[in-house]
Amino acid sequence: PFQSPLLQIIAATVDNNRLLLDIDNSKMTADDFRMKYENELVVRQTVEADINGLRNILDDLTHTRSSLESELESLKEELIALKRNHEEEMRQLQSQTSGDVSVEVNAAPGEDLTKILNDLRNEYEQIIEKNRREVEQWYEVKVSSNAQSGINSVEEELASIRCEMESQNQEYKMLLGIKTRLEQEIAQYRALLEEGQQD
């Protein structure tokens, strides 16, 4: 008669301990999920902040490129005017002189203009290199981190921004090349005009 209540007490105690263990396990699982969620949230916020920083860099690059394009247009207009002046002076010289006239001109840009062009090119190349390094550094950090699937769309957006920045940099270099050639041609025509005025 004493065994049955004793067994019941033991069984109830075992059940209670099992329930307590299940509760502890549930708490640990909940804490684990909460920590994972908080970590993923921090990573996502960091990535979004990096995206905003890259967008600012891209905006600055686009603005600088627009300024360069405007400067190129001004140089083209100046070159057209110089060509016209040179052609007019050549016509006047031909009308004032008899026989064939052979003019040999060394129209290399002056040292000052060459230095300015080199400084300008170096400045733009440094900007391009800085942007490239920042994007590569960010990308390496993100590749080494264990970003979860919820961040995939954000990383795709970053890859798109990186691709666009590379495209902007290539276009930047092309514009710099055009600008340099225009400035050299302008320097040549200026030299021709100055020589014509001295004669």
Coordinates of N, CA and C in Angstrom, one line a residue:
P1 N 0.8 -1.2 0.0 CA 0.0 0.0 0.0 C 0.8 1.2 0.0
F2 N 2.1 1.2 0.5 CA 3.0 2.4 0.5 C 3.7 2.6 -0.8
Q3 N 3.8 1.5 -1.6 CA 4.6 1.6 -2.8 C 3.9 2.5 -3.9
S4 N 2.7 2.3 -4.0 CA 1.9 3.0 -5.1 C 2.0 4.5 -4.9
P5 N 1.8 5.1 -3.7 CA 1.9 6.5 -3.5 C 3.4 7.0 -3.7
L6 N 4.3 6.2 -3.3 CA 5.7 6.5 -3.4 C 6.1 6.6 -4.9
L7 N 5.6 5.5 -5.6 CA 5.9 5.5 -7.0 C 5.3 6.7 -7.7
Q8 N 4.1 7.1 -7.3 CA 3.4 8.2 -7.9 C 4.2 9.5 -7.6
I9 N 4.7 9.6 -6.4 CA 5.5 10.8 -6.0 C 6.8 10.9 -6.9
I10 N 7.5 9.7 -7.0 CA 8.7 9.7 -7.8 C 8.4 10.0 -9.3
A11 N 7.3 9.5 -9.8 CA 6.9 9.7 -11.2 C 6.6 11.2 -11.4
A12 N 5.9 11.8 -10.4 CA 5.5 13.2 -10.5 C 6.8 14.1 -10.4
T13 N 7.7 13.7 -9.6 CA 9.0 14.4 -9.4 C 9.8 14.4 -10.8
V14 N 9.8 13.2 -11.3 CA 10.5 13.0 -12.6 C 9.9 13.9 -13.7
D15 N 8.5 13.9 -13.7 CA 7.8 14.7 -14.7 C 8.1 16.2 -14.5
N16 N 8.1 16.6 -13.3 CA 8.3 18.0 -13.0 C 9.7 18.4 -13.4
N17 N 10.7 17.5 -13.1 CA 12.1 17.8 -13.5 C 12.2 17.9 -15.1
R18 N 11.4 16.9 -15.7 CA 11.5 16.9 -17.2 C 10.9 18.2 -17.7
L19 N 9.8 18.7 -17.1 CA 9.1 19.9 -17.5 C 10.1 21.1 -17.3
L20 N 10.7 21.1 -16.2 CA 11.7 22.2 -15.9 C 12.8 22.2 -16.9
L21 N 13.3 21.0 -17.3 CA 14.4 20.9 -18.3 C 13.9 21.4 -19.7
D22 N 12.6 21.0 -20.0 CA 12.1 21.5 -21.3 C 11.9 23.0 -21.3
I23 N 11.5 23.6 -20.2 CA 11.4 25.0 -20.1 C 12.7 25.7 -20.3
D24 N 13.7 25.1 -19.6 CA 15.1 25.7 -19.7 C 15.6 25.6 -21.2
N25 N 15.3 24.5 -21.8 CA 15.8 24.3 -23.2 C 15.0 25.3 -24.1
S26 N 13.7 25.5 -23.8 CA 13.0 26.5 -24.6 C 13.5 27.9 -24.5
K27 N 13.9 28.2 -23.2 CA 14.4 29.5 -23.0 C 15.8 29.7 -23.7
M28 N 16.6 28.7 -23.7 CA 17.9 28.8 -24.3 C 17.7 28.9 -25.8
T29 N 16.7 28.1 -26.4 CA 16.5 28.2 -27.8 C 16.0 29.6 -28.2
A30 N 15.1 30.2 -27.4 CA 14.5 31.5 -27.6 C 15.6 32.5 -27.5
D31 N 16.5 32.4 -26.5 CA 17.6 33.3 -26.4 C 18.6 33.2 -27.6
D32 N 18.8 32.0 -28.1 CA 19.6 31.8 -29.3 C 19.1 32.5 -30.5
F33 N 17.8 32.3 -30.7 CA 17.1 32.9 -31.8 C 17.1 34.4 -31.7
R34 N 16.9 34.9 -30.5 CA 17.0 36.4 -30.3 C 18.3 37.0 -30.6
M35 N 19.4 36.3 -30.2 CA 20.8 36.7 -30.5 C 21.1 36.7 -32.0
K36 N 20.6 35.6 -32.6 CA 20.8 35.6 -34.1 C 20.1 36.7 -34.8
Y37 N 18.9 37.0 -34.4 CA 18.1 38.1 -35.0 C 18.8 39.4 -34.8
E38 N 19.2 39.6 -33.5 CA 19.9 40.9 -33.2 C 21.2 41.1 -34.0
N39 N 22.0 40.0 -34.1 CA 23.2 40.0 -34.9 C 22.9 40.3 -36.4
E40 N 21.9 39.7 -37.0 CA 21.6 39.9 -38.4 C 21.0 41.3 -38.6
L41 N 20.3 41.8 -37.6 CA 19.8 43.2 -37.6 C 21.0 44.2 -37.7
V42 N 22.0 44.0 -36.8 CA 23.2 44.9 -36.8 C 23.9 44.8 -38.1
V43 N 24.1 43.6 -38.7 CA 24.8 43.5 -39.9 C 24.0 44.2 -41.0
R44 N 22.7 44.0 -41.1 CA 21.9 44.7 -42.1 C 22.0 46.2 -42.0
Q45 N 21.9 46.7 -40.7 CA 22.0 48.2 -40.6 C 23.4 48.7 -41.0
T46 N 24.4 47.9 -40.7 CA 25.7 48.3 -41.2 C 25.9 48.3 -42.7
V47 N 25.3 47.3 -43.3 CA 25.3 47.2 -44.8 C 24.6 48.4 -45.4
E48 N 23.4 48.7 -44.8 CA 22.6 49.8 -45.3 C 23.3 51.1 -45.2
A49 N 24.1 51.3 -44.1 CA 24.9 52.5 -43.9 C 26.0 52.6 -44.9
D50 N 26.6 51.4 -45.2 CA 27.6 51.4 -46.2 C 27.1 51.8 -47.6
I51 N 25.9 51.3 -47.9 CA 25.2 51.6 -49.1 C 25.0 53.1 -49.3
N52 N 24.6 53.7 -48.2 CA 24.4 55.2 -48.2 C 25.7 55.9 -48.4
G53 N 26.8 55.4 -47.8 CA 28.1 56.0 -48.0 C 28.5 55.9 -49.5
L54 N 28.3 54.7 -50.1 CA 28.7 54.5 -51.5 C 27.9 55.4 -52.4
R55 N 26.6 55.6 -52.1 CA 25.8 56.4 -52.9 C 26.3 57.9 -52.9
N56 N 26.7 58.3 -51.7 CA 27.3 59.7 -51.6 C 28.5 59.8 -52.5
I57 N 29.4 58.8 -52.4 CA 30.6 58.8 -53.3 C 30.2 58.8 -54.8
L58 N 29.2 58.0 -55.1 CA 28.8 58.0 -56.5 C 28.2 59.3 -56.9
D59 N 27.4 60.0 -56.0 CA 26.9 61.3 -56.4 C 28.0 62.3 -56.6
D60 N 29.0 62.3 -55.7 CA 30.1 63.2 -55.9 C 30.9 62.9 -57.2
L61 N 31.0 61.7 -57.6 CA 31.7 61.3 -58.8 C 30.9 61.8 -60.0
T62 N 29.6 61.6 -59.9 CA 28.7 62.1 -61.0 C 28.7 63.6 -61.2
H63 N 28.7 64.3 -60.0 CA 28.8 65.7 -60.1 C 30.1 66.2 -60.7
T64 N 31.2 65.6 -60.3 CA 32.5 66.0 -60.8 C 32.6 65.7 -62.3
R65 N 32.0 64.6 -62.7 CA 32.0 64.2 -64.2 C 31.2 65.3 -65.0
S66 N 30.1 65.7 -64.4 CA 29.3 66.7 -65.1 C 30.0 68.0 -65.2
S67 N 30.8 68.4 -64.2 CA 31.6 69.6 -64.3 C 32.7 69.5 -65.4
L68 N 33.3 68.3 -65.4 CA 34.3 68.0 -66.4 C 33.7 68.1 -67.8
E69 N 32.5 67.6 -68.0 CA 31.8 67.6 -69.3 C 31.6 69.1 -69.7
S70 N 31.1 69.9 -68.8 CA 30.9 71.3 -69.1 C 32.2 72.0 -69.5
E71 N 33.3 71.7 -68.8 CA 34.6 72.3 -69.1 C 35.0 71.9 -70.5
L72 N 34.7 70.6 -70.8 CA 35.1 70.1 -72.2 C 34.3 70.9 -73.3
E73 N 33.1 71.2 -73.0 CA 32.3 72.0 -74.0 C 32.9 73.3 -74.2
S74 N 33.3 74.0 -73.1 CA 33.9 75.3 -73.2 C 35.2 75.2 -74.0
L75 N 36.0 74.2 -73.7 CA 37.3 74.0 -74.5 C 37.0 73.8 -75.9
K76 N 36.0 73.0 -76.3 CA 35.7 72.8 -77.7 C 35.3 74.2 -78.4
E77 N 34.5 75.0 -77.7 CA 34.1 76.3 -78.2 C 35.3 77.2 -78.4
E78 N 36.2 77.2 -77.4 CA 37.4 78.0 -77.5 C 38.3 77.5 -78.7
L79 N 38.4 76.2 -78.9 CA 39.2 75.6 -79.9 C 38.6 76.0 -81.3
I80 N 37.3 76.0 -81.4 CA 36.7 76.4 -82.7 C 37.0 77.9 -83.0
A81 N 36.9 78.8 -82.0 CA 37.2 80.2 -82.2 C 38.7 80.4 -82.6
L82 N 39.6 79.6 -81.9 CA 41.0 79.8 -82.2 C 41.3 79.3 -83.6
K83 N 40.6 78.2 -84.1 CA 40.8 77.7 -85.4 C 40.4 78.8 -86.4
R84 N 39.3 79.4 -86.2 CA 38.8 80.4 -87.1 C 39.8 81.6 -87.2
N85 N 40.2 82.0 -86.0 CA 41.2 83.2 -86.0 C 42.5 82.8 -86.8
H86 N 42.9 81.6 -86.5 CA 44.1 81.1 -87.2 C 43.9 81.1 -88.7
E87 N 42.8 80.5 -89.1 CA 42.5 80.5 -90.6 C 42.4 81.9 -91.2
E88 N 41.8 82.8 -90.5 CA 41.7 84.2 -90.9 C 43.1 84.8 -91.1
E89 N 44.0 84.6 -90.1 CA 45.3 85.1 -90.2 C 46.1 84.5 -91.3
M90 N 45.9 83.2 -91.5 CA 46.6 82.6 -92.6 C 46.2 83.1 -94.0
R91 N 44.9 83.4 -94.1 CA 44.4 84.0 -95.3 C 45.0 85.4 -95.5
Q92 N 45.0 86.2 -94.4 CA 45.6 87.5 -94.6 C 47.1 87.4 -94.9
L93 N 47.8 86.5 -94.3 CA 49.2 86.3 -94.7 C 49.4 85.9 -96.1
Q94 N 48.6 85.1 -96.6 CA 48.7 84.6 -98.0 C 48.4 85.8 -99.0
S95 N 47.5 86.7 -98.6 CA 47.2 87.8 -99.4 C 48.3 88.8 -99.4
Q96 N 49.0 88.9 -98.3 CA 50.1 89.9 -98.2 C 51.4 89.5 -98.8
T97 N 51.6 88.2 -98.9 CA 52.9 87.7 -99.4 C 52.7 87.1 -100.8
S98 N 53.7 87.1 -101.6 CA 53.7 86.5 -102.9 C 54.5 85.3 -102.9
G99 N 54.1 84.3 -103.8 CA 54.9 83.1 -103.9 C 54.4 82.1 -102.8
D100 N 55.1 81.0 -102.7 CA 54.8 80.0 -101.7 C 55.4 80.3 -100.4
V101 N 54.7 80.1 -99.3 CA 55.2 80.4 -98.0 C 55.2 79.1 -97.2
S102 N 56.4 78.8 -96.7 CA 56.5 77.6 -95.9 C 56.7 78.0 -94.4
V103 N 55.7 77.5 -93.6 CA 55.8 77.9 -92.2 C 56.0 76.6 -91.4
E104 N 57.0 76.6 -90.5 CA 57.3 75.5 -89.7 C 57.1 75.9 -88.3
V105 N 56.2 75.2 -87.6 CA 55.9 75.6 -86.2 C 56.2 74.5 -85.2
N106 N 56.8 74.8 -84.2 CA 56.9 73.9 -83.1 C 55.9 74.2 -82.0
A107 N 54.8 73.5 -82.0 CA 53.7 74.0 -81.2 C 53.5 73.1 -79.9
A108 N 54.6 72.7 -79.4 CA 54.5 71.9 -78.2 C 54.0 72.8 -77.0
P109 N 53.2 72.3 -76.2 CA 52.7 73.1 -75.0 C 53.8 73.5 -74.2
G110 N 53.7 74.7 -73.5 CA 54.7 75.2 -72.7 C 54.9 74.4 -71.4
E111 N 55.9 74.6 -70.7 CA 56.1 73.8 -69.4 C 55.0 74.1 -68.4
D112 N 54.6 75.3 -68.3 CA 53.5 75.6 -67.4 C 52.2 74.9 -67.7
L113 N 51.8 74.9 -69.0 CA 50.6 74.2 -69.4 C 50.8 72.7 -69.1
T114 N 51.9 72.1 -69.5 CA 52.2 70.7 -69.3 C 52.1 70.3 -67.8
K115 N 52.6 71.2 -66.9 CA 52.6 70.9 -65.5 C 51.1 70.9 -65.0
I116 N 50.3 71.9 -65.5 CA 48.9 72.0 -65.1 C 48.2 70.8 -65.5
L117 N 48.4 70.4 -66.8 CA 47.7 69.2 -67.3 C 48.1 67.9 -66.5
N118 N 49.4 67.8 -66.2 CA 49.8 66.6 -65.4 C 49.2 66.6 -64.0
D119 N 49.2 67.8 -63.3 CA 48.6 67.9 -62.0 C 47.2 67.6 -62.0
L120 N 46.4 68.1 -63.0 CA 45.0 67.8 -63.2 C 44.8 66.3 -63.4
R121 N 45.5 65.7 -64.2 CA 45.4 64.3 -64.5 C 45.7 63.5 -63.2
N122 N 46.7 63.9 -62.5 CA 47.1 63.1 -61.3 C 46.0 63.3 -60.3
E123 N 45.4 64.5 -60.2 CA 44.3 64.7 -59.2 C 43.1 63.8 -59.5
Y124 N 42.7 63.7 -60.8 CA 41.5 62.9 -61.1 C 41.8 61.4 -61.0
E125 N 43.1 61.0 -61.3 CA 43.4 59.6 -61.2 C 43.4 59.2 -59.7
Q126 N 43.8 60.1 -58.8 CA 43.8 59.8 -57.4 C 42.4 59.6 -56.9
I127 N 41.5 60.5 -57.4 CA 40.0 60.3 -57.0 C 39.5 59.0 -57.5
I128 N 39.9 58.6 -58.7 CA 39.4 57.3 -59.3 C 40.0 56.2 -58.4
E129 N 41.3 56.2 -58.1 CA 41.9 55.2 -57.4 C 41.3 55.1 -55.9
K130 N 41.0 56.2 -55.3 CA 40.5 56.2 -54.0 C 39.1 55.6 -54.0
N131 N 38.2 55.9 -55.0 CA 36.9 55.3 -55.1 C 37.0 53.8 -55.3
R132 N 38.0 53.4 -56.1 CA 38.1 52.0 -56.4 C 38.5 51.2 -55.1
R133 N 39.5 51.8 -54.4 CA 40.0 51.1 -53.2 C 38.8 51.0 -52.1
E134 N 38.0 52.1 -52.0 CA 37.0 52.1 -51.0 C 35.9 51.0 -51.3
V135 N 35.6 50.9 -52.6 CA 34.6 49.8 -53.0 C 35.2 48.5 -52.8
E136 N 36.5 48.2 -53.1 CA 37.1 46.9 -53.0 C 37.3 46.5 -51.5
Q137 N 37.6 47.5 -50.7 CA 37.8 47.2 -49.2 C 36.4 46.8 -48.6
W138 N 35.4 47.6 -49.0 CA 34.1 47.3 -48.5 C 33.6 45.9 -48.9
Y139 N 33.9 45.6 -50.2 CA 33.5 44.3 -50.8 C 34.2 43.1 -50.1
E140 N 35.5 43.3 -49.8 CA 36.3 42.2 -49.1 C 35.7 42.0 -47.7
V141 N 35.4 43.0 -47.0 CA 34.9 42.9 -45.7 C 33.5 42.1 -45.7
K142 N 32.7 42.5 -46.7 CA 31.4 41.8 -46.7 C 31.5 40.4 -47.1
V143 N 32.4 40.1 -48.0 CA 32.6 38.7 -48.5 C 33.0 37.8 -47.3
S144 N 33.9 38.3 -46.4 CA 34.4 37.6 -45.3 C 33.4 37.4 -44.2
S145 N 32.4 38.2 -44.1 CA 31.4 38.1 -43.1 C 30.3 37.1 -43.4
N146 N 29.7 36.5 -42.4 CA 28.7 35.5 -42.6 C 27.3 36.2 -42.7
A147 N 27.1 36.9 -43.8 CA 25.8 37.6 -44.0 C 24.7 36.5 -44.2
Q148 N 23.5 36.7 -43.7 CA 22.4 35.8 -43.8 C 21.7 36.0 -45.1
S149 N 20.8 35.1 -45.5 CA 20.0 35.2 -46.7 C 19.2 36.5 -46.8
G150 N 18.8 37.0 -45.6 CA 18.0 38.3 -45.7 C 18.8 39.5 -46.2
I151 N 20.1 39.4 -46.3 CA 20.9 40.5 -46.8 C 21.3 40.4 -48.2
N152 N 20.9 39.3 -48.9 CA 21.3 39.0 -50.3 C 20.8 40.2 -51.2
S153 N 19.6 40.6 -51.0 CA 19.1 41.7 -51.9 C 20.0 43.0 -51.7
V154 N 20.4 43.2 -50.5 CA 21.2 44.4 -50.2 C 22.6 44.3 -50.9
E155 N 23.2 43.1 -50.8 CA 24.4 42.8 -51.5 C 24.3 43.0 -53.0
E156 N 23.2 42.5 -53.6 CA 23.0 42.7 -55.0 C 23.0 44.2 -55.4
E157 N 22.3 45.0 -54.5 CA 22.3 46.4 -54.8 C 23.7 47.0 -54.7
L158 N 24.5 46.5 -53.8 CA 25.9 47.0 -53.7 C 26.7 46.6 -54.9
A159 N 26.5 45.4 -55.4 CA 27.2 45.0 -56.6 C 26.8 45.9 -57.8
S160 N 25.6 46.2 -57.8 CA 25.1 47.1 -58.9 C 25.8 48.5 -58.8
I161 N 25.8 49.0 -57.6 CA 26.5 50.3 -57.4 C 28.0 50.2 -57.7
R162 N 28.6 49.1 -57.4 CA 30.0 49.0 -57.7 C 30.3 48.9 -59.2
C163 N 29.4 48.2 -59.9 CA 29.5 48.1 -61.3 C 29.3 49.5 -62.0
E164 N 28.3 50.3 -61.4 CA 28.1 51.6 -62.0 C 29.3 52.5 -61.7
M165 N 29.9 52.4 -60.6 CA 31.1 53.2 -60.3 C 32.2 52.9 -61.2
E166 N 32.4 51.6 -61.5 CA 33.5 51.2 -62.4 C 33.2 51.8 -63.8
S167 N 31.9 51.8 -64.2 CA 31.6 52.4 -65.5 C 31.8 53.9 -65.5
Q168 N 31.5 54.6 -64.4 CA 31.7 56.0 -64.2 C 33.2 56.3 -64.3
N169 N 34.1 55.5 -63.7 CA 35.5 55.7 -63.7 C 36.1 55.5 -65.1
Q170 N 35.6 54.5 -65.8 CA 36.1 54.4 -67.2 C 35.7 55.6 -68.1
E171 N 34.5 56.1 -67.9 CA 34.0 57.2 -68.7 C 34.8 58.5 -68.2
Y172 N 35.2 58.5 -67.0 CA 36.0 59.6 -66.4 C 37.3 59.7 -67.1
K173 N 38.0 58.5 -67.2 CA 39.3 58.5 -67.9 C 39.2 58.9 -69.3
M174 N 38.1 58.5 -70.0 CA 38.0 58.8 -71.4 C 37.8 60.3 -71.6
L175 N 37.0 60.9 -70.7 CA 36.8 62.4 -70.7 C 38.1 63.1 -70.4
L176 N 38.9 62.6 -69.5 CA 40.2 63.3 -69.2 C 41.1 63.2 -70.5
G177 N 41.1 62.1 -71.2 CA 41.9 62.0 -72.4 C 41.5 63.0 -73.4
I178 N 40.2 63.2 -73.6 CA 39.6 64.1 -74.6 C 40.0 65.5 -74.2
K179 N 39.9 65.8 -72.9 CA 40.2 67.2 -72.4 C 41.7 67.5 -72.6
T180 N 42.6 66.5 -72.3 CA 44.0 66.7 -72.5 C 44.3 67.0 -74.0
R181 N 43.7 66.2 -74.9 CA 44.0 66.5 -76.3 C 43.5 67.8 -76.8
L182 N 42.3 68.2 -76.3 CA 41.8 69.6 -76.6 C 42.7 70.7 -76.2
E183 N 43.2 70.6 -74.9 CA 44.0 71.6 -74.4 C 45.3 71.7 -75.1
Q184 N 45.9 70.5 -75.6 CA 47.1 70.5 -76.3 C 46.9 71.2 -77.7
E185 N 45.7 70.9 -78.3 CA 45.4 71.5 -79.6 C 45.2 73.0 -79.5
I186 N 44.6 73.4 -78.4 CA 44.4 74.8 -78.1 C 45.7 75.5 -78.0
A187 N 46.6 74.9 -77.3 CA 48.0 75.5 -77.1 C 48.7 75.6 -78.4
Q188 N 48.5 74.6 -79.3 CA 49.2 74.7 -80.6 C 48.6 75.9 -81.4
Y189 N 47.3 76.1 -81.4 CA 46.7 77.2 -82.2 C 47.1 78.5 -81.6
R190 N 47.2 78.6 -80.2 CA 47.6 79.8 -79.6 C 49.0 80.2 -80.1
A191 N 49.9 79.1 -80.1 CA 51.3 79.4 -80.5 C 51.3 79.9 -82.0
L192 N 50.5 79.3 -82.8 CA 50.4 79.7 -84.2 C 49.9 81.2 -84.3
L193 N 48.9 81.5 -83.5 CA 48.4 82.9 -83.5 C 49.4 83.9 -83.0
E194 N 50.1 83.5 -81.9 CA 51.2 84.4 -81.4 C 52.3 84.6 -82.4
E195 N 52.7 83.6 -83.1 CA 53.7 83.7 -84.1 C 53.3 84.6 -85.3
G196 N 52.0 84.4 -85.6 CA 51.4 85.3 -86.7 C 51.4 86.7 -86.3
Q197 N 51.1 87.0 -85.0 CA 51.1 88.4 -84.6 C 52.5 89.0 -84.5
Q198 N 53.5 88.2 -84.2 CA 54.9 88.7 -84.1 C 55.4 89.0 -85.5
D199 N 55.0 88.2 -86.5 CA 55.4 88.4 -87.9 C 54.7 89.7 -88.4

